[in-house]
Coordinates of C-alpha atoms and ligand atoms in Angstrom, one line a residue:
Chain A
I1 CA -24.7 14.1 -5.6
V2 CA -23.3 10.9 -7.3
H3 CA -25.7 8.4 -8.7
T4 CA -24.7 5.1 -10.4
Q5 CA -27.4 3.2 -12.3
D6 CA -26.7 -0.6 -12.7
V7 CA -23.0 -0.1 -13.5
T8 CA -21.2 -3.1 -14.9
K9 CA -17.6 -3.5 -15.8
V10 CA -16.1 -6.5 -17.6
Y11 CA -12.4 -6.8 -18.2
T12 CA -11.7 -9.0 -21.3
M13 CA -8.2 -10.6 -21.8
G14 CA -8.1 -12.7 -24.9
S15 CA -11.0 -15.2 -24.3
E16 CA -11.2 -14.6 -20.6
E17 CA -13.6 -12.3 -18.9
V18 CA -13.4 -10.8 -15.3
H19 CA -16.7 -9.5 -14.1
A20 CA -15.4 -6.7 -11.9
L21 CA -18.7 -4.9 -11.4
R22 CA -22.0 -6.7 -11.7
G23 CA -24.6 -4.0 -11.6
I24 CA -24.0 -1.3 -9.0
T25 CA -26.9 1.1 -8.3
C26 CA -26.4 3.5 -5.5
T27 CA -26.8 7.2 -4.6
I28 CA -24.1 9.3 -2.6
Y29 CA -25.4 12.5 -1.4
S30 CA -23.5 15.8 -1.3
G31 CA -21.5 16.1 1.9
E32 CA -21.6 12.5 2.9
Y33 CA -18.6 10.4 4.1
I34 CA -19.0 7.0 2.5
S35 CA -16.6 4.1 3.1
I36 CA -16.7 1.2 0.5
M37 CA -15.5 -1.9 2.1
G38 CA -15.0 -5.4 0.7
P39 CA -12.5 -8.2 0.2
S40 CA -9.5 -8.0 -2.1
G41 CA -10.6 -8.1 -5.7
S42 CA -14.2 -7.3 -5.0
G43 CA -14.4 -4.3 -7.3
K44 CA -13.6 -1.2 -5.0
S45 CA -11.0 0.4 -7.2
T46 CA -12.8 -0.5 -10.4
F47 CA -16.1 1.3 -8.9
F48 CA -13.8 4.3 -8.1
N49 CA -12.6 4.5 -11.7
M50 CA -16.2 4.5 -12.8
V51 CA -17.3 7.3 -10.4
G52 CA -14.2 9.4 -11.0
G53 CA -14.7 9.3 -14.7
L54 CA -11.3 7.6 -15.2
D55 CA -12.7 4.7 -17.1
K56 CA -16.0 3.8 -18.7
P57 CA -18.6 1.2 -17.6
S58 CA -19.3 -1.7 -19.8
A59 CA -22.9 -0.9 -19.2
G60 CA -24.9 1.4 -16.9
E61 CA -24.6 5.2 -16.1
V62 CA -22.9 7.4 -13.8
Y63 CA -24.5 10.7 -13.0
I64 CA -22.6 13.6 -11.2
D65 CA -25.0 16.3 -10.3
E66 CA -27.6 14.8 -12.5
V67 CA -25.2 14.8 -15.6
D68 CA -24.4 11.5 -17.3
I69 CA -20.7 11.6 -17.4
A70 CA -20.5 9.4 -20.5
Q71 CA -22.1 12.4 -22.4
L72 CA -19.2 14.7 -21.3
G73 CA -16.8 15.8 -24.0
V74 CA -13.1 15.8 -23.6
Y75 CA -13.0 19.4 -22.2
E76 CA -15.8 18.8 -19.6
L77 CA -14.4 15.4 -18.5
A78 CA -11.0 17.1 -18.0
W79 CA -12.6 19.8 -15.9
L80 CA -14.4 17.2 -13.8
R81 CA -11.1 15.4 -13.1
C82 CA -9.0 18.5 -12.4
R83 CA -11.4 20.7 -10.5
K84 CA -14.3 18.7 -9.1
I85 CA -12.8 15.6 -7.9
G86 CA -9.6 14.9 -5.9
Y87 CA -8.1 11.5 -6.2
I88 CA -6.1 9.6 -3.8
F89 CA -5.0 6.4 -5.7
Q90 CA -4.1 3.1 -4.1
T91 CA -0.6 3.3 -5.6
F92 CA -0.2 7.0 -5.1
N93 CA 0.5 7.8 -8.8
L94 CA 3.1 10.6 -7.9
I95 CA 5.3 12.0 -10.6
M96 CA 8.6 10.4 -9.7
V97 CA 10.9 13.0 -11.4
M98 CA 9.0 15.8 -9.5
N99 CA 9.6 16.6 -5.8
A100 CA 6.7 16.9 -3.3
I101 CA 5.9 20.5 -3.7
E102 CA 5.9 20.1 -7.7
N103 CA 3.7 17.2 -7.4
V104 CA 1.1 19.1 -5.2
S105 CA 1.4 22.3 -7.3
L106 CA 0.8 20.7 -10.7
P107 CA -3.0 20.3 -10.5
M108 CA -3.3 23.9 -9.4
I109 CA -1.1 25.2 -12.3
F110 CA -3.3 23.1 -14.6
A111 CA -6.3 24.8 -13.0
G112 CA -5.0 28.3 -13.8
L113 CA -3.2 29.4 -10.7
S114 CA 0.2 31.1 -11.0
A115 CA 3.3 29.1 -10.2
D116 CA 3.7 31.3 -7.0
E117 CA 0.1 30.9 -5.9
A118 CA 0.4 27.2 -6.5
R119 CA 3.6 26.8 -4.5
D120 CA 2.3 28.6 -1.6
K121 CA -0.8 26.5 -1.3
A122 CA 1.1 23.3 -1.9
A123 CA 3.5 24.1 0.9
E124 CA 0.5 24.7 3.2
L125 CA -1.2 21.5 2.2
L126 CA 2.0 19.5 2.6
G127 CA 2.3 21.1 6.2
L128 CA -1.1 20.0 6.9
V129 CA -0.3 16.4 6.2
G130 CA 3.0 16.7 8.4
L131 CA 5.4 17.0 5.6
G132 CA 6.3 20.7 5.9
D133 CA 10.0 19.8 6.2
R134 CA 10.1 17.7 3.1
L135 CA 9.0 20.1 0.3
T136 CA 11.8 19.5 -2.0
H137 CA 12.1 15.7 -1.6
R138 CA 11.2 13.4 -4.4
P139 CA 9.1 10.4 -3.9
V140 CA 12.1 8.1 -4.0
E141 CA 13.5 9.8 -1.0
M142 CA 10.5 9.2 1.1
S143 CA 8.9 6.4 3.0
G144 CA 5.7 4.6 1.8
G145 CA 3.4 6.5 4.3
Q146 CA 5.2 9.8 3.4
Q147 CA 4.4 9.2 -0.3
Q148 CA 0.9 8.4 0.5
R149 CA 0.6 11.7 2.4
V150 CA 1.9 13.7 -0.6
A151 CA -0.8 12.0 -2.6
I152 CA -3.3 13.2 -0.1
A153 CA -2.1 16.8 -0.1
R154 CA -2.3 16.7 -4.0
A155 CA -5.9 15.5 -3.8
L156 CA -6.8 18.5 -1.8
A157 CA -5.1 21.0 -4.1
N158 CA -8.1 22.4 -6.1
D159 CA -10.6 22.4 -3.3
P160 CA -12.5 19.5 -4.8
A161 CA -16.2 18.9 -4.2
I162 CA -15.6 15.2 -4.0
I163 CA -12.6 13.3 -2.7
L164 CA -12.1 9.8 -4.0
A165 CA -9.7 8.0 -1.6
D166 CA -8.5 4.6 -2.4
E167 CA -7.0 3.0 0.7
P168 CA -5.7 6.4 2.1
T169 CA -4.5 4.9 5.3
G170 CA -3.1 1.5 4.0
N171 CA 0.5 2.6 4.6
L172 CA 0.1 4.7 7.6
D173 CA 0.7 4.0 11.3
L174 CA -2.3 4.3 13.7
R175 CA -1.7 7.8 14.7
T176 CA -1.0 9.2 11.2
G177 CA -3.9 7.3 10.0
R178 CA -6.2 8.8 12.6
E179 CA -4.9 12.3 11.6
I180 CA -5.7 11.6 8.0
I181 CA -9.3 10.4 8.9
E182 CA -9.7 13.6 11.0
L183 CA -8.6 15.7 8.1
L184 CA -11.1 14.1 5.7
T185 CA -13.9 14.5 8.3
A186 CA -12.9 18.1 8.8
M187 CA -13.2 18.5 5.0
K188 CA -16.7 17.1 5.0
E189 CA -17.9 19.1 8.2
E190 CA -16.3 22.5 7.4
R191 CA -16.5 22.6 3.6
G192 CA -19.3 20.1 2.7
V193 CA -16.8 18.0 0.7
T194 CA -18.3 14.6 -0.3
I195 CA -15.8 11.9 0.8
I196 CA -15.8 8.5 -0.9
T197 CA -13.2 6.1 0.3
A198 CA -12.4 2.4 -0.5
T199 CA -10.7 0.9 2.5
H200 CA -10.0 -2.0 4.7
D201 CA -9.2 0.1 7.6
H202 CA -11.9 -0.4 10.2
K203 CA -11.0 2.9 11.8
M204 CA -12.9 4.6 8.9
L205 CA -16.2 3.0 10.1
A206 CA -16.6 5.4 12.9
A207 CA -16.0 8.4 10.6
S208 CA -18.4 7.2 7.9
D209 CA -22.0 8.4 7.5
R210 CA -22.8 5.1 5.7
V211 CA -20.8 2.0 4.8
I212 CA -21.4 0.3 1.5
W213 CA -20.2 -3.3 1.6
V214 CA -19.2 -4.8 -1.9
T215 CA -18.7 -8.5 -2.5
D216 CA -17.8 -9.9 -5.9
G217 CA -18.8 -6.8 -8.0
Q218 CA -22.1 -6.3 -6.1
I219 CA -23.4 -4.3 -3.2
S220 CA -24.2 -6.9 -0.5
R221 CA -25.4 -4.3 2.1
I222 CA -25.5 -0.6 3.0
Q223 CA -25.3 0.4 6.7
K224 CA -25.7 3.7 8.4
R225 CA -23.4 4.7 11.1
E226 CA -26.1 4.1 13.8
E227 CA -26.3 0.5 12.6
L228 CA -22.7 -0.3 13.0
Chain B
I1 CA 20.2 -15.6 13.5
V2 CA 20.4 -12.0 12.4
H3 CA 22.4 -9.6 14.5
T4 CA 22.7 -5.8 14.0
Q5 CA 25.4 -3.9 15.8
D6 CA 24.8 -0.1 16.1
V7 CA 23.5 0.2 12.5
T8 CA 23.2 3.8 11.3
K9 CA 21.9 5.1 8.0
V10 CA 22.1 8.6 6.9
Y11 CA 20.6 9.8 3.6
T12 CA 22.4 12.8 2.0
M13 CA 20.7 15.0 -0.4
G14 CA 22.9 18.0 -1.5
S15 CA 23.5 19.7 1.9
E16 CA 20.6 18.0 3.7
E17 CA 20.9 14.8 5.8
V18 CA 18.2 12.5 7.0
H19 CA 19.1 10.3 9.9
A20 CA 17.0 7.4 8.9
L21 CA 18.6 4.8 11.4
R22 CA 20.4 6.2 14.5
G23 CA 22.2 3.1 15.9
I24 CA 20.1 -0.1 15.9
T25 CA 21.5 -3.0 17.8
C26 CA 19.3 -6.1 18.1
T27 CA 19.4 -9.8 17.7
I28 CA 16.7 -11.8 15.9
Y29 CA 16.8 -15.6 16.6
S30 CA 16.4 -18.3 14.0
G31 CA 12.6 -19.4 13.9
E32 CA 11.3 -16.2 15.6
Y33 CA 8.4 -14.2 14.2
I34 CA 9.3 -10.5 14.8
S35 CA 7.1 -7.5 14.1
I36 CA 8.8 -4.0 13.8
M37 CA 6.2 -1.4 14.5
G38 CA 6.6 2.4 14.3
P39 CA 5.3 5.5 12.8
S40 CA 5.6 6.5 9.2
G41 CA 9.0 7.4 8.4
S42 CA 10.5 5.9 11.5
G43 CA 13.1 3.7 9.7
K44 CA 11.4 0.4 9.2
S45 CA 11.9 0.0 5.4
T46 CA 15.5 1.3 5.9
F47 CA 16.2 -1.2 8.5
F48 CA 14.9 -3.9 6.2
N49 CA 17.1 -2.8 3.4
M50 CA 20.1 -3.2 5.9
V51 CA 19.1 -6.7 7.2
G52 CA 18.3 -7.9 3.6
G53 CA 21.6 -6.8 2.3
L54 CA 19.8 -4.5 -0.1
D55 CA 21.7 -1.4 1.0
K56 CA 24.7 -0.7 3.2
P57 CA 24.7 1.1 6.6
S58 CA 26.5 4.3 7.0
A59 CA 28.1 2.8 10.0
G60 CA 27.7 -0.5 12.0
E61 CA 27.5 -4.1 11.0
V62 CA 24.8 -6.6 10.0
Y63 CA 25.5 -10.3 10.7
I64 CA 23.6 -13.2 9.3
D65 CA 24.6 -16.4 10.9
E66 CA 27.6 -14.7 12.3
V67 CA 28.9 -13.5 9.0
D68 CA 29.4 -9.8 8.6
I69 CA 27.5 -9.2 5.3
A70 CA 29.6 -6.2 4.4
Q71 CA 32.4 -8.8 3.8
L72 CA 30.5 -10.7 1.3
G73 CA 31.4 -10.6 -2.3
V74 CA 29.1 -10.0 -5.2
Y75 CA 28.4 -13.8 -5.7
E76 CA 27.8 -14.5 -1.9
L77 CA 25.5 -11.5 -1.5
A78 CA 23.5 -12.5 -4.6
W79 CA 23.2 -16.0 -3.1
L80 CA 22.0 -14.5 0.2
R81 CA 19.4 -12.5 -1.6
C82 CA 18.3 -15.2 -3.9
R83 CA 18.1 -18.3 -1.6
K84 CA 18.3 -17.3 1.9
I85 CA 16.0 -14.4 2.2
G86 CA 12.5 -14.0 0.8
Y87 CA 11.4 -10.4 0.3
I88 CA 7.9 -8.9 0.3
F89 CA 8.4 -5.3 -0.5
Q90 CA 6.2 -2.4 0.5
T91 CA 5.6 -1.6 -3.2
F92 CA 5.5 -5.2 -4.4
N93 CA 8.2 -4.6 -6.9
L94 CA 6.5 -7.1 -9.5
I95 CA 7.9 -7.2 -13.0
M96 CA 5.1 -5.5 -14.9
V97 CA 5.7 -7.1 -18.2
M98 CA 5.6 -10.6 -16.7
N99 CA 2.4 -12.3 -15.6
A100 CA 1.9 -13.8 -12.1
I101 CA 3.4 -17.3 -12.8
E102 CA 6.3 -15.8 -14.5
N103 CA 7.0 -13.4 -11.6
V104 CA 6.8 -16.2 -9.1
S105 CA 8.9 -18.6 -11.4
L106 CA 11.7 -16.2 -11.9
P107 CA 13.6 -16.4 -8.6
M108 CA 13.5 -20.2 -8.8
I109 CA 14.8 -20.2 -12.4
F110 CA 17.8 -17.9 -11.1
A111 CA 18.3 -20.5 -8.3
G112 CA 18.6 -23.3 -10.8
L113 CA 15.3 -25.1 -11.2
S114 CA 14.1 -26.0 -14.6
A115 CA 11.5 -23.9 -16.2
D116 CA 9.0 -26.7 -15.6
E117 CA 9.8 -27.4 -12.0
A118 CA 9.7 -23.6 -11.4
R119 CA 6.2 -23.2 -13.1
D120 CA 4.7 -26.1 -11.1
K121 CA 5.8 -24.7 -7.9
A122 CA 4.9 -21.2 -8.8
A123 CA 1.3 -22.4 -9.5
E124 CA 1.2 -24.2 -6.2
L125 CA 2.3 -21.1 -4.3
L126 CA -0.1 -18.8 -6.2
G127 CA -2.9 -21.2 -5.2
L128 CA -1.6 -21.0 -1.6
V129 CA -2.4 -17.3 -1.6
G130 CA -5.7 -17.6 -3.3
L131 CA -4.6 -16.8 -6.9
G132 CA -4.8 -20.2 -8.4
D133 CA -7.3 -18.9 -11.2
R134 CA -5.1 -15.8 -12.1
L135 CA -1.8 -17.5 -13.2
T136 CA -1.6 -15.8 -16.5
H137 CA -2.7 -12.4 -15.4
R138 CA -0.3 -9.5 -15.3
P139 CA 0.1 -7.0 -12.5
V140 CA -1.9 -4.3 -14.3
E141 CA -4.7 -6.7 -14.6
M142 CA -5.0 -7.3 -10.8
S143 CA -6.2 -5.4 -7.8
G144 CA -3.8 -3.9 -5.2
G145 CA -4.3 -6.8 -2.8
Q146 CA -4.0 -9.4 -5.5
Q147 CA -0.6 -7.8 -6.5
Q148 CA 0.6 -8.0 -3.0
R149 CA -0.3 -11.7 -2.8
V150 CA 1.7 -12.4 -6.1
A151 CA 4.5 -10.7 -4.1
I152 CA 4.0 -12.9 -1.1
A153 CA 4.0 -16.1 -3.3
R154 CA 7.3 -14.9 -4.9
A155 CA 8.9 -14.4 -1.5
L156 CA 8.2 -18.1 -0.7
A157 CA 9.7 -19.3 -4.0
N158 CA 13.1 -20.5 -2.9
D159 CA 12.1 -21.7 0.6
P160 CA 13.9 -19.0 2.2
A161 CA 15.3 -19.3 5.9
I162 CA 14.3 -15.7 6.4
I163 CA 11.3 -13.8 5.3
L164 CA 11.4 -10.1 5.3
A165 CA 7.9 -8.7 4.9
D166 CA 7.5 -4.9 4.6
E167 CA 3.8 -4.1 5.2
P168 CA 2.5 -7.6 3.8
T169 CA -1.1 -6.9 4.9
G170 CA -1.4 -3.2 4.0
N171 CA -3.5 -3.7 0.9
L172 CA -5.5 -6.6 2.2
D173 CA -9.0 -6.9 3.7
L174 CA -9.3 -8.4 7.2
R175 CA -9.9 -12.0 6.1
T176 CA -7.3 -12.1 3.5
G177 CA -4.8 -10.4 5.8
R178 CA -5.6 -13.1 8.6
E179 CA -4.9 -15.8 6.0
I180 CA -1.5 -14.3 5.1
I181 CA -0.6 -14.0 8.8
E182 CA -1.6 -17.6 9.3
L183 CA 0.6 -18.5 6.3
L184 CA 3.6 -16.7 7.7
T185 CA 2.9 -18.3 11.2
A186 CA 2.9 -21.7 9.5
M187 CA 6.2 -21.0 7.8
K188 CA 7.7 -20.4 11.1
E189 CA 6.0 -23.3 13.1
E190 CA 6.4 -26.0 10.4
R191 CA 9.6 -25.0 8.7
G192 CA 11.4 -22.9 11.2
V193 CA 11.6 -19.9 9.0
T194 CA 12.5 -16.7 10.6
I195 CA 9.8 -14.0 10.1
I196 CA 10.7 -10.3 10.2
T197 CA 7.8 -8.0 9.4
A198 CA 7.4 -4.2 9.4
T199 CA 3.9 -3.4 9.8
H200 CA 1.1 -1.0 11.1
D201 CA -1.3 -3.9 11.3
H202 CA -2.2 -4.6 14.9
K203 CA -3.4 -8.2 13.9
M204 CA 0.3 -9.0 13.6
L205 CA 1.0 -8.5 17.4
A206 CA -0.8 -11.7 18.4
A207 CA 1.2 -13.7 15.9
S208 CA 4.6 -12.2 17.0
D209 CA 6.9 -13.7 19.4
R210 CA 8.5 -10.3 20.0
V211 CA 7.5 -6.7 18.8
I212 CA 10.3 -4.2 18.2
W213 CA 9.0 -0.6 18.5
V214 CA 11.0 1.9 16.3
T215 CA 10.8 5.5 16.8
D216 CA 12.7 8.1 14.7
G217 CA 15.4 5.7 13.7
Q218 CA 16.0 4.1 17.1
I219 CA 14.4 1.1 19.1
S220 CA 12.2 2.6 21.7
R221 CA 11.2 -0.8 23.1
I222 CA 11.1 -4.5 22.7
Q223 CA 8.1 -6.5 24.0
K224 CA 7.6 -10.2 24.3
R225 CA 4.2 -11.6 23.3
E226 CA 3.4 -12.2 26.9
E227 CA 3.8 -8.5 27.6
L228 CA 1.5 -7.2 25.0
Ligands
ATP1 N1 -7.1 -3.4 -15.6 C1 -7.7 -4.6 -15.4 N2 -7.8 -5.6 -16.3 C2 -8.2 -6.8 -15.9 N3 -8.8 -7.2 -14.8 C3 -8.9 -6.1 -13.8 C4 -8.3 -4.9 -14.0 N4 -8.5 -4.1 -12.9 C5 -9.0 -4.9 -12.0 N5 -9.2 -6.2 -12.5 C6 -9.8 -7.2 -11.9 O1 -11.2 -6.8 -11.5 C7 -11.5 -7.4 -10.1 C8 -11.7 -6.1 -9.3 O2 -10.5 -5.4 -9.1 P1 -10.4 -4.1 -8.2 O3 -9.1 -3.5 -8.4 O4 -11.6 -3.2 -8.4 O5 -10.6 -4.8 -6.7 P2 -10.4 -4.1 -5.3 O6 -11.6 -4.3 -4.6 O7 -9.9 -2.7 -5.3 O8 -9.4 -4.9 -4.6 P3 -8.1 -4.6 -3.5 O9 -8.7 -4.5 -2.2 O10 -7.2 -5.8 -3.6 O11 -7.5 -3.3 -3.8 C9 -10.2 -8.2 -9.7 O12 -10.5 -9.5 -9.9 C10 -9.2 -7.6 -10.6 O13 -8.3 -8.6 -10.8
ATP2 N1 16.3 6.7 -0.5 C1 16.0 7.6 0.3 N2 16.6 8.9 0.3 C2 16.4 9.7 1.2 N3 15.7 9.5 2.3 C3 15.0 8.4 2.4 C4 15.3 7.3 1.6 N4 14.5 6.3 2.0 C5 14.0 6.7 3.1 N5 14.3 7.9 3.4 C6 13.9 8.6 4.6 O1 14.4 8.0 5.7 C7 13.3 8.0 6.8 C8 12.9 6.6 7.1 O2 12.3 6.1 5.9 P1 11.7 4.6 6.0 O3 11.2 4.3 4.6 O4 12.7 3.6 6.6 O5 10.5 4.7 7.0 P2 9.2 3.6 7.3 O6 9.3 3.5 8.8 O7 9.4 2.5 6.4 O8 7.9 4.6 7.0 P3 6.5 4.0 6.4 O9 5.8 3.5 7.5 O10 5.9 5.3 6.0 O11 6.7 3.1 5.3 C9 12.2 8.8 6.3 O12 12.2 10.2 6.8 C10 12.4 8.9 4.8 O13 11.9 10.0 4.3
MG3 MG1 -8.2 -1.7 -4.8
MG4 MG1 8.2 1.7 5.0

């Protein structure tokens, strides 16, 4: 369960301020599939960074399983990032000097698996996203959508309780996009994984339990699937 | 007018070969709005690189206004890239150490405008894509969709005859995406610019004069708007 209490984020550049988040209070229940939708620049990625413990709010609290993550020390925060949450970033954030299987193995190696165990599982995950024949290719040797799918495989590496997916289908064609949505839905239904996605992709609506609409750093409305 | 004659591209990595393009022959007429659609990894960005003179085919020819671009020298090829074709890359390719107005000004300065003329026009173009209040922000201080719009403004900088747009709406919400499509349509209708886009975005279909469907490095079919 993820709860944010009046989370605010202000970016300051010289004398300028951008109010990316203007007080977000919401609760996301374990095993939910949530889509966060909103215009470009409305605060989706910023909210992600808060919930994922990748950045700190200017004000407000983020609780994961009732723990205020601002209270976590370096070790606990790293554990949170490494084992509990899988991230699919908007810009993939793959390591360019590593190939696909190395990118997907790395989080598992950090989490304590042997190199062999990590490689085997990485190969399995890459097969799951349709890249079983590209294990030794580096990001620069792949299309945009293929890179995104490596990022998705990597997010699944440590069997996370929560998957944060920032635009996971943005670079994918209709069919591949649907396959990814089905994969995320299966994660939720079969393993109880909490899915939180920021997206502009209306295919996501049908898969979501709830949709949180964000406008200019605030929640403008929340809809359950029945209401869509 | 752009014509490709049996263009093939093979990427070689060690003993492996990827056949990204398997013989593409097509003609794109001046002032057309063409969408190239196809699954992830089907060859769209690779085809772009051919048509835009950014990479060379393994076999086959690319003609722009009846000139075989393989015959162009370094000076002519640079002129082509700088002044005739505007590029909107799938990964934006913005210069991270420059702010928005510097990124958009640069092509114009390379093309011979004074720094002042370039800045004025860059400010106008950024306003056109809804970023008039972000002129001095750097890419790292912007959302994914905002970065994409800087890339779009930059593509328009030298009033190109051809715009190559690789996934120009991939990171944009519905409304901003439509605004960009309207902008591209206006370029075609008011200035006769040839628009060539690779996209997964079905909103593009209505704006296109023709849609070229690419599968596994080949054209599988071409449809006129009336047939969609
Ligand atoms: N590191 C940063 N420094 C300064 N401003 C930032 C930073 N990151 C984001 N912003 C600004 O905060 C606002 C929200 O950005 P955010 O990336 O959360 O939007 P978004 O909803 O994800 O947009 P998109 O759909 O385009 O990805 C934007 O105005 C953006 O320019
Ligand atoms: N530099 C490269 N080196 C090796 N292989 C490459 C390179 N660029 C692309 N490829 C491969 O060529 C094929 C076509 O890639 P391309 O980027 O053209 O696809 P795309 O249609 O643009 O896909 P997407 O919709 O995912 O962006 C893919 O299998 C890709 O992995
Ligand atoms: Mg974003
Ligand atoms: Mg591509």
